[in-house]
């Protein structure tokens, strides 16, 4: 992202931030004071924030808590870029988190437990606290990427796969079965997102909240997805993929952005436009399909390239928040 890189250069430390090198000589004498002035950042979210899959890096939690945060997830990558300006005091994002798990409901993480073929030897995991407990009066900035699990996106994909297989790739069986219920799902996301933002603002009244949307997952041209390809969308029909893009995924981002706009201290970080040519079905994909060859279960999650793109956009938003403080 050229604008983000240029901005770091203008701040006088691009080389160090991009390469993870030592602080430049011109900042060395002031480093202790600068460190004391670092902004306190907390990262919240679901698996699209945590990383979760092998294509998004190596696990960073030892012992495992089942949330599956990885070292190439966007909070970790953005922190490597911006460590001189921000302390990532906590990254409590967690795979399978719902909006309520961020707001006030403890979560039972699932790790990589997908029986019967993919059991996790460490499952079950103890409950983790609501993610909002990680923020407080000293928090300066919060990033949060959540909503897909409240919408029930994984369940929708599962049903679309089964119905598309039964239809042998023809028609829009998933749309016919589920479309009537999507407005209610989106309404639930909107209501719970509004409440989450209110709770976060109450717990961290001085914090800037950066809500992070979802990237492009389904391409405009769904013919490139083929059918029965598990490295893409398996047996979901082309017609249902068009429906998922237009009536499920794009409205999900719109719902999150609309909720964000009601809060003066919040800004929406759009990942959709920048990832348009990097869907599950593109050669240069930033989101993996159901399986990453040869046999890694990925279940439609961003890879390291997708998280790098997210880190650039979130990083730019963090720097904007720095300017406003």
Coordinates of C-alpha atoms in Angstrom, one line a residue:
X1 CA 0.0 0.0 0.0
X2 CA 2.0 3.0 -1.3
X3 CA 0.3 5.6 0.8
X4 CA 0.9 3.7 4.0
X5 CA 4.6 3.2 3.2
X6 CA 5.0 6.8 2.2
X7 CA 3.4 7.9 5.5
X8 CA 5.9 5.9 7.5
X9 CA 8.8 7.5 5.6
X10 CA 7.4 10.9 6.3
X11 CA 7.4 10.0 10.0
X12 CA 11.1 9.4 9.6
X13 CA 11.3 5.7 10.5
X14 CA 10.2 3.7 7.5
X15 CA 13.3 1.6 7.1
X16 CA 13.3 0.6 10.8
X17 CA 9.6 -0.1 10.9
X18 CA 9.4 -2.1 7.6
X19 CA 12.4 -4.2 8.3
X20 CA 12.2 -4.5 12.1
X21 CA 15.6 -3.0 12.5
X22 CA 16.9 -0.8 15.3
X23 CA 15.4 2.6 15.9
X24 CA 17.1 5.1 13.6
X25 CA 20.0 7.2 15.1
X26 CA 18.0 10.4 15.1
X27 CA 15.5 8.9 17.5
X28 CA 17.9 7.1 19.8
X29 CA 18.5 9.8 22.3
X30 CA 14.7 10.4 22.7
X31 CA 13.8 6.7 22.8
X32 CA 12.9 6.4 26.5
X33 CA 10.6 9.5 26.3
X34 CA 9.1 8.3 23.1
X35 CA 8.5 4.9 24.5
X36 CA 6.6 6.4 27.4
X37 CA 4.3 8.2 25.0
X38 CA 3.4 5.2 23.0
X39 CA -0.3 4.8 22.4
X40 CA -1.9 1.8 24.0
X41 CA -3.6 -0.5 21.5
X42 CA -5.8 -3.5 22.0
X43 CA -6.9 -5.9 19.2
X44 CA -10.2 -7.7 19.3
X45 CA -11.9 -9.9 16.8
X46 CA -12.7 -13.3 15.3
X47 CA -10.7 -15.7 13.2
X48 CA -10.3 -13.1 10.4
X49 CA -8.3 -11.1 13.0
X50 CA -6.6 -14.0 14.9
X51 CA -5.2 -15.8 11.9
X52 CA -6.1 -19.3 12.8
X53 CA -4.9 -21.2 9.7
X54 CA -1.4 -22.4 8.8
X55 CA -1.4 -20.1 5.7
X56 CA -1.7 -17.2 8.2
X57 CA 1.5 -18.1 10.0
X58 CA 2.7 -20.0 13.1
X59 CA 0.8 -20.1 16.4
X60 CA 1.9 -17.5 19.0
X61 CA 0.1 -18.7 22.1
X62 CA 1.9 -21.1 24.4
X63 CA 0.3 -22.9 26.1
X64 CA -2.5 -23.0 23.6
X65 CA -5.8 -21.4 24.7
X66 CA -7.7 -22.5 21.6
X67 CA -8.0 -19.1 20.0
X68 CA -5.3 -19.8 17.4
X69 CA -3.6 -16.4 17.0
X70 CA -0.8 -16.5 14.5
X71 CA 2.3 -14.4 13.9
X72 CA 1.3 -13.3 10.4
X73 CA -2.2 -12.1 11.5
X74 CA -2.8 -8.4 10.8
X75 CA -2.5 -7.2 14.4
X76 CA 0.9 -8.8 14.8
X77 CA 2.1 -7.6 11.3
X78 CA 0.8 -4.0 11.9
X79 CA 2.5 -4.0 15.3
X80 CA 5.8 -5.0 13.7
X81 CA 5.4 -1.9 11.4
X82 CA 4.4 0.5 14.1
X83 CA 6.1 -0.7 17.3
X84 CA 7.7 2.7 17.8
X85 CA 4.4 4.5 18.0
X86 CA 2.1 1.9 19.6
X87 CA 2.1 -0.8 22.2
X88 CA -0.1 -3.8 21.3
X89 CA -0.8 -4.3 24.9
X90 CA -3.2 -7.2 24.2
X91 CA -4.3 -9.2 21.2
X92 CA -7.3 -11.1 22.5
X93 CA -8.8 -12.0 19.1
X94 CA -10.1 -15.5 19.0
X95 CA -11.2 -17.9 16.3
X96 CA -15.0 -18.4 16.2
X97 CA -15.7 -15.3 18.3
X98 CA -19.1 -13.7 18.0
X99 CA -20.0 -10.1 18.7
X100 CA -21.3 -11.1 22.1
X101 CA -18.0 -12.8 22.9
X102 CA -16.3 -9.4 22.3
X103 CA -18.9 -7.6 24.3
X104 CA -19.8 -9.5 27.5
X105 CA -20.0 -13.3 26.9
X106 CA -17.2 -15.7 27.8
X107 CA -16.1 -17.9 24.9
X108 CA -15.2 -21.6 24.8
X109 CA -12.6 -21.7 22.0
X110 CA -12.6 -24.6 19.6
X111 CA -8.9 -24.6 18.4
X112 CA -8.7 -26.8 15.4
X113 CA -11.4 -29.2 16.6
X114 CA -13.5 -30.3 13.6
X115 CA -14.4 -33.9 14.2
X116 CA -14.5 -36.6 13.0
X117 CA -11.7 -36.0 10.5
X118 CA -9.9 -33.1 12.2
X119 CA -10.0 -33.6 16.0
X120 CA -7.9 -31.3 18.1
X121 CA -5.9 -33.3 20.8
X122 CA -6.0 -30.3 23.2
X123 CA -9.8 -29.9 23.0
X124 CA -11.8 -28.9 25.0
X125 CA -10.3 -25.6 26.1
X126 CA -11.2 -23.5 29.1
X127 CA -13.4 -20.5 28.6
X128 CA -11.7 -17.2 27.8
X129 CA -13.1 -13.9 29.2
X130 CA -15.2 -11.5 27.1
X131 CA -12.7 -9.6 24.9
X132 CA -13.9 -6.2 26.1
X133 CA -12.3 -6.9 29.4
X134 CA -8.9 -6.3 27.8
X135 CA -9.7 -2.6 27.3
X136 CA -9.8 0.1 30.0
X137 CA -9.4 3.8 30.7
X138 CA -5.8 3.8 29.6
X139 CA -6.5 2.3 26.2
X140 CA -5.9 4.8 23.3
X141 CA -7.0 2.8 20.3
X142 CA -9.1 -0.4 19.8
X143 CA -9.2 -2.4 16.6
X144 CA -12.1 -4.9 16.3
X145 CA -13.0 -7.2 13.4
X146 CA -16.1 -9.3 14.2
X147 CA -19.6 -10.1 12.9
X148 CA -19.3 -13.1 10.6
X149 CA -19.9 -15.6 13.3
X150 CA -22.9 -13.7 14.6
X151 CA -24.3 -13.7 11.0
X152 CA -23.6 -17.5 11.0
X153 CA -21.4 -17.4 7.9
X154 CA -19.7 -20.8 8.6
X155 CA -23.1 -22.4 8.9
X156 CA -24.3 -20.8 5.7
X157 CA -21.3 -22.1 3.8
X158 CA -21.8 -25.6 5.2
X159 CA -25.5 -25.6 4.1
X160 CA -24.6 -24.2 0.7
X161 CA -22.0 -26.9 0.2
X162 CA -24.4 -29.7 1.1
X163 CA -27.3 -28.3 -1.0
X164 CA -25.1 -27.6 -3.9
X165 CA -23.8 -31.1 -3.9
X166 CA -27.4 -32.5 -3.8
X167 CA -28.2 -30.2 -6.8
X168 CA -25.1 -31.3 -8.6
X169 CA -24.0 -27.7 -9.1
X170 CA -27.2 -26.4 -10.7
X171 CA -29.4 -23.5 -9.7
X172 CA -29.5 -21.6 -6.4
X173 CA -30.6 -24.2 -3.8
X174 CA -29.0 -22.3 -0.9
X175 CA -30.5 -19.0 -1.8
X176 CA -33.9 -20.7 -2.0
X177 CA -33.4 -22.3 1.4
X178 CA -31.8 -19.4 3.4
X179 CA -32.5 -16.1 1.7
X180 CA -35.6 -15.3 3.6
X181 CA -33.7 -15.4 6.9
X182 CA -30.8 -13.2 5.9
X183 CA -32.4 -9.8 6.8
X184 CA -33.0 -11.1 10.4
X185 CA -29.4 -12.3 10.6
X186 CA -28.2 -8.9 9.5
X187 CA -30.5 -7.1 11.9
X188 CA -29.0 -9.2 14.7
X189 CA -25.5 -8.2 13.6
X190 CA -26.5 -4.5 13.6
X191 CA -28.1 -4.6 17.0
X192 CA -25.3 -6.5 18.7
X193 CA -22.6 -4.4 16.9
X194 CA -24.2 -1.2 18.2
X195 CA -24.2 -2.5 21.8
X196 CA -20.6 -3.7 21.5
X197 CA -19.4 -0.2 20.4
X198 CA -21.3 1.3 23.3
X199 CA -19.7 -1.1 25.8
X200 CA -16.2 -0.5 24.3
X201 CA -16.7 3.3 24.5
X202 CA -17.8 3.0 28.1
X203 CA -14.9 0.8 29.1
X204 CA -12.3 3.0 27.2
X205 CA -13.8 6.5 27.0
X206 CA -10.8 8.1 25.4
X207 CA -10.1 5.3 22.9
X208 CA -10.5 5.6 19.1
X209 CA -12.3 2.5 17.9
X210 CA -11.3 1.1 14.4
X211 CA -13.8 -1.4 13.1
X212 CA -12.3 -3.7 10.5
X213 CA -14.5 -5.0 7.7
X214 CA -14.2 -8.3 5.8
X215 CA -12.2 -8.7 2.5
X216 CA -13.4 -9.9 -0.8
X217 CA -14.1 -13.6 -0.6
X218 CA -16.3 -14.3 -3.6
X219 CA -15.2 -12.8 -7.0
X220 CA -17.5 -10.8 -9.3
X221 CA -17.0 -13.5 -11.9
X222 CA -17.9 -16.7 -10.2
X223 CA -17.3 -18.8 -13.2
X224 CA -13.7 -18.9 -12.2
X225 CA -14.6 -20.8 -9.1
X226 CA -15.5 -24.0 -10.9
X227 CA -17.4 -26.6 -9.0
X228 CA -16.5 -29.4 -6.6
X229 CA -13.0 -27.9 -6.1
X230 CA -12.2 -28.1 -2.4
X231 CA -9.4 -25.6 -2.8
X232 CA -12.1 -23.1 -3.6
X233 CA -15.8 -23.4 -2.6
X234 CA -16.3 -27.1 -3.0
X235 CA -19.8 -27.9 -4.2
X236 CA -21.4 -24.5 -3.8
X237 CA -23.2 -23.6 -7.0
X238 CA -22.1 -20.6 -9.1
X239 CA -25.6 -19.0 -8.6
X240 CA -25.3 -19.4 -4.8
X241 CA -21.8 -17.8 -4.9
X242 CA -23.3 -14.8 -6.6
X243 CA -26.0 -14.7 -4.0
X244 CA -23.5 -15.0 -1.1
X245 CA -21.5 -12.1 -2.5
X246 CA -24.4 -9.7 -3.3
X247 CA -26.9 -10.5 -0.5
X248 CA -24.8 -11.8 2.4
X249 CA -21.1 -10.7 2.4
X250 CA -21.5 -7.2 0.9
X251 CA -24.5 -6.4 3.2
X252 CA -22.5 -7.7 6.2
X253 CA -19.8 -5.1 5.5
X254 CA -22.4 -2.4 4.9
X255 CA -24.1 -3.3 8.2
X256 CA -20.8 -2.9 10.1
X257 CA -19.9 0.3 8.4
X258 CA -23.4 1.8 9.1
X259 CA -23.1 0.8 12.8
X260 CA -19.7 2.4 13.0
X261 CA -20.9 5.6 11.5
X262 CA -23.3 6.1 14.5
X263 CA -20.3 6.5 16.8
X264 CA -18.3 9.7 16.8
X265 CA -15.2 8.0 18.2
X266 CA -15.2 5.1 15.7
X267 CA -14.0 4.7 12.1
X268 CA -14.5 1.9 9.6
X269 CA -11.5 0.2 7.9
X270 CA -12.5 -1.1 4.5
X271 CA -10.7 -4.2 3.2
X272 CA -13.2 -5.1 0.5
X273 CA -12.2 -2.8 -2.3
X274 CA -8.4 -3.4 -2.0
X275 CA -8.9 -7.2 -2.2
X276 CA -11.2 -7.3 -5.2
X277 CA -8.9 -9.3 -7.4
X278 CA -7.6 -11.6 -4.6
X279 CA -10.7 -13.7 -3.8
X280 CA -10.7 -17.4 -3.0
X281 CA -11.1 -18.1 -6.8
X282 CA -8.3 -15.8 -8.0
X283 CA -4.8 -17.1 -8.8
X284 CA -3.3 -14.5 -6.5
X285 CA -5.6 -15.3 -3.6
X286 CA -5.6 -13.6 -0.3
X287 CA -8.3 -15.8 1.1
X288 CA -7.9 -19.6 1.1
X289 CA -10.7 -22.0 0.1
X290 CA -11.9 -24.9 2.1
X291 CA -8.6 -26.7 1.8
X292 CA -5.1 -25.3 1.2
X293 CA -3.0 -27.9 -0.8
X294 CA -2.0 -30.5 0.0
X295 CA -4.2 -31.1 3.0
X296 CA -4.5 -28.0 5.3
X297 CA -8.0 -27.2 6.4
X298 CA -8.5 -23.5 5.9
X299 CA -12.3 -23.1 5.7
X300 CA -12.3 -19.8 3.8
X301 CA -9.9 -17.7 5.9
X302 CA -7.3 -15.0 4.9
X303 CA -3.7 -16.1 4.3
X304 CA -0.6 -14.2 5.1
X305 CA -1.0 -12.0 2.0
X306 CA -4.5 -11.1 3.0
X307 CA -3.4 -10.2 6.5
X308 CA -0.5 -8.1 5.1
X309 CA -3.1 -6.1 3.1
X310 CA -5.2 -5.7 6.3
X311 CA -2.2 -4.7 8.2
X312 CA -1.5 -1.9 5.7
X313 CA -5.0 -0.5 6.0
X314 CA -5.3 -0.9 9.7
X315 CA -1.8 0.6 10.1
X316 CA -2.9 3.7 8.1
X317 CA -6.0 4.0 10.3
X318 CA -3.8 3.7 13.4
X319 CA -1.5 6.5 12.1
X320 CA -4.6 8.7 11.4
X321 CA -5.7 8.1 15.0
X322 CA -2.3 9.1 16.1
X323 CA -2.7 12.4 14.3
X324 CA -6.1 13.0 15.8
X325 CA -4.9 12.4 19.4

